mmCIF file of C-alpha atoms in Angstrom:
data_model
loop_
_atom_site.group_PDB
_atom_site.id
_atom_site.type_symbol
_atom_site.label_atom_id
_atom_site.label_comp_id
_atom_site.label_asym_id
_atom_site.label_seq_id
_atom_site.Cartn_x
_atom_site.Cartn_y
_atom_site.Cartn_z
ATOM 1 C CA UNK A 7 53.526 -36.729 -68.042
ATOM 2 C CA UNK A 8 56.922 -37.666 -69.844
ATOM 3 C CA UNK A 9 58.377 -34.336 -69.309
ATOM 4 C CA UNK A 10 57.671 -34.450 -65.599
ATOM 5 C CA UNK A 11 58.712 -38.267 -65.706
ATOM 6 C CA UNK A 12 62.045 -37.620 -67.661
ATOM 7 C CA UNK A 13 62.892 -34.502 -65.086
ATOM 8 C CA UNK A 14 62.713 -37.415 -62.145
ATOM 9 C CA UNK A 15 64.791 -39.697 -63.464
ATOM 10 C CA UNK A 16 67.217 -37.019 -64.064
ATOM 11 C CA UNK A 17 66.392 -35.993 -60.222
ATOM 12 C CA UNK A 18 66.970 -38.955 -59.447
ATOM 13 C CA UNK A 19 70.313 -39.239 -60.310
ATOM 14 C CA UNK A 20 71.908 -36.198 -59.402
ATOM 15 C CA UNK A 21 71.445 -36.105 -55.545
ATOM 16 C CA UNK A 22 74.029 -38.660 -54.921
ATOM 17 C CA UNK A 23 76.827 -36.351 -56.725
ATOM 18 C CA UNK A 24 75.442 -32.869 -54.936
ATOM 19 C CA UNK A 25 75.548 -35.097 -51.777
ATOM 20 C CA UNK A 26 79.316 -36.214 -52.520
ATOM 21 C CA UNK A 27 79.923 -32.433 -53.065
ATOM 22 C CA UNK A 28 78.504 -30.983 -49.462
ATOM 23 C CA UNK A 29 80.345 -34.013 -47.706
ATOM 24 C CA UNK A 30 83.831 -32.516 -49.569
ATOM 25 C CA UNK A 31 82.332 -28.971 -48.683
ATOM 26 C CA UNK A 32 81.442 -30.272 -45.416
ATOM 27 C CA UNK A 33 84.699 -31.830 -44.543
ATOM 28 C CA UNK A 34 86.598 -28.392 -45.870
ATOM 29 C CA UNK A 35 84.895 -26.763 -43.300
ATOM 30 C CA UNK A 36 85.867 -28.812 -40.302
ATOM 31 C CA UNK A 37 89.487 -28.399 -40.746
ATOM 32 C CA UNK A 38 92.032 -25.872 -39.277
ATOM 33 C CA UNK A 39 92.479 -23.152 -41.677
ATOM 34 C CA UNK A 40 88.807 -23.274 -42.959
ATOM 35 C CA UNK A 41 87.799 -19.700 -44.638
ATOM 36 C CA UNK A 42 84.712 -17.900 -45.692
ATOM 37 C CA UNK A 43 85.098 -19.631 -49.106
ATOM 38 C CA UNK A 44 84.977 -23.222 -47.853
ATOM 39 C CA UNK A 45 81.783 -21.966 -45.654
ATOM 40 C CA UNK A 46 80.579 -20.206 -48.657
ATOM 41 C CA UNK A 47 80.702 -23.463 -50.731
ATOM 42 C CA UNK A 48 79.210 -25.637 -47.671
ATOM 43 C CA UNK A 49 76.288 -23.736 -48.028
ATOM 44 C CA UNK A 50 75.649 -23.302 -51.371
ATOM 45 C CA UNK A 51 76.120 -27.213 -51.858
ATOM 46 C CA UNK A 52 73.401 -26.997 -48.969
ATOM 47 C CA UNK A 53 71.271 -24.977 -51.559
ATOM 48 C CA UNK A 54 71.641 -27.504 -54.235
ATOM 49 C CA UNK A 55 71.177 -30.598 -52.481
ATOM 50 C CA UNK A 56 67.945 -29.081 -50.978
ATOM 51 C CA UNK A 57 66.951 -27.347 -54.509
ATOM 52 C CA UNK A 58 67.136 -30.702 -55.896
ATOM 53 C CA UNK A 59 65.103 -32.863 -53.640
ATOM 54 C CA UNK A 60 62.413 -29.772 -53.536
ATOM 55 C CA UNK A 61 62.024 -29.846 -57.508
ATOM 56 C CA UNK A 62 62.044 -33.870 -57.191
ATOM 57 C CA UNK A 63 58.860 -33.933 -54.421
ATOM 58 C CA UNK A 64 57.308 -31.743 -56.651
ATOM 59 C CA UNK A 65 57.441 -33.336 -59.958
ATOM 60 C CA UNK A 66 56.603 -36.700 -57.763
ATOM 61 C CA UNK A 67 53.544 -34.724 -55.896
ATOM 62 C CA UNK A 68 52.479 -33.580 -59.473
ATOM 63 C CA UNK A 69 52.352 -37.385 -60.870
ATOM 64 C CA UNK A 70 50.012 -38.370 -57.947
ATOM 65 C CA UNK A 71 47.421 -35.026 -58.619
ATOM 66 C CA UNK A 72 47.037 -37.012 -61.489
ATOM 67 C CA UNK A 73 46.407 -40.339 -60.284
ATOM 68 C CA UNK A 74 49.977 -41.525 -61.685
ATOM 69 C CA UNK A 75 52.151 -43.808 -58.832
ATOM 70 C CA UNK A 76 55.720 -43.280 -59.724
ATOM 71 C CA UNK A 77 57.367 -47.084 -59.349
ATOM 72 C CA UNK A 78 61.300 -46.854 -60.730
ATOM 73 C CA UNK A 79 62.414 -43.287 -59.995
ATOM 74 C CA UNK A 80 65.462 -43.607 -61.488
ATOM 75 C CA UNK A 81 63.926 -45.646 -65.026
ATOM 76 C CA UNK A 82 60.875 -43.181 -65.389
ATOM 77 C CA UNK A 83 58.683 -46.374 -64.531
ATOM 78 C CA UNK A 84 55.056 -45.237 -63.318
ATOM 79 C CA UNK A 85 51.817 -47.175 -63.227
ATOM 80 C CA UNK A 86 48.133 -45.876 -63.114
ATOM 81 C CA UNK A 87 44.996 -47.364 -62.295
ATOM 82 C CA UNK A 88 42.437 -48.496 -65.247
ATOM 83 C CA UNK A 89 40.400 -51.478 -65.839
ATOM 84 C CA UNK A 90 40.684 -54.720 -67.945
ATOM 85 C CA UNK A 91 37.581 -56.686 -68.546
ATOM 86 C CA UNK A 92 35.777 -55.395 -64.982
ATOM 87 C CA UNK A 93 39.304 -56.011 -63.536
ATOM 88 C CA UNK A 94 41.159 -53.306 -61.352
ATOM 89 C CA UNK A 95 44.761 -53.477 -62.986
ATOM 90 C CA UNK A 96 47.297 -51.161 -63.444
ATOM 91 C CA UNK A 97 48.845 -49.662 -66.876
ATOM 92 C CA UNK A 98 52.393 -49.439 -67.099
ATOM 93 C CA UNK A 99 54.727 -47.024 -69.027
ATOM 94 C CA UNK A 100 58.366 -46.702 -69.088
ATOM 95 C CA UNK A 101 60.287 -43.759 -70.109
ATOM 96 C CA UNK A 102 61.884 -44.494 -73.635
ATOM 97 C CA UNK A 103 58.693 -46.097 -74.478
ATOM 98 C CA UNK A 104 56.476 -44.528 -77.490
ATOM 99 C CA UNK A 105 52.948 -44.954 -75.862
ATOM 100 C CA UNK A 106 51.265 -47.046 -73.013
ATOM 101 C CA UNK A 107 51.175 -50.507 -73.983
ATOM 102 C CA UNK A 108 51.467 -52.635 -70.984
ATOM 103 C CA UNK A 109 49.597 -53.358 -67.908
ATOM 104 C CA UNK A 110 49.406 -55.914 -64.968
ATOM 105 C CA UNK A 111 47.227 -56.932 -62.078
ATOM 106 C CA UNK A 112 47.451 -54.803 -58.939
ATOM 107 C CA UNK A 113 50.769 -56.207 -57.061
ATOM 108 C CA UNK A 114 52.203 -57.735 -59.913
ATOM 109 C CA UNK A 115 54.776 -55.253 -60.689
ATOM 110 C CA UNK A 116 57.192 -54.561 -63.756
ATOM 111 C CA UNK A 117 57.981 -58.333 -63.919
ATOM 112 C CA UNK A 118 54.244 -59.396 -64.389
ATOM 113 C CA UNK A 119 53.521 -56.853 -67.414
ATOM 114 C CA UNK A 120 51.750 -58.289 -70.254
ATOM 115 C CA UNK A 121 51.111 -56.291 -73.764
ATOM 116 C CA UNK A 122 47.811 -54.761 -74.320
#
């Protein structure tokens, strides 16, 4: 799971710089004097933008075939569903972290994670 949890952070991140590009490619398109360059780099920052979010649903529809809900996109925080003395609570790992070593009642969140 960290691989596919360290490829959407890094997702995560990138769309708002590919979208910056197509707006530039966008806007170079629009004006007089536009040529097939500025239309060819329209649509390949198209391509990319689109690539990107593609690759990012699937690493995110991966996680859930595995039972993993994906929290903090863009910190690699996930939580899955285990139990803790008969109790349905959730474990939580961060990317960074070693091993799984927090958890916290259903609804709680990040800010109500205890140790195990």
């Amino acid at each position: 799971m960290r691989p596919i949890v360290a490829q959407i952070a890094e997702l995560s991140a990138l769309p708002p710089e590919l979208e910056e590009q197509l707006r530039m490619a966008e806007y170079a398109v629009q004006r007089p004097g536009a040529n097939g360059g500025d239309r060819e780099r329209e649509q390949q920052a198209k391509d990319a933008v689109q690539g990107a979010e593609e690759e990012l649903l699937k690493a995110v529809l991966s996680l859930n075939s595995m039972g993993i809900q994906l929290k903090g996109p863009l910190e690699g925080l996930i939580d899955f569903p285990s139990f803790r003395d008969g109790e349905l609570v959730e474990l939580c790992w961060k990317l960074g972290e070693d091993k799984v070593e927090h958890w916290h009642r259903v609804g709680e969140g990040f800010g109500g994670r205890k140790r195990l």
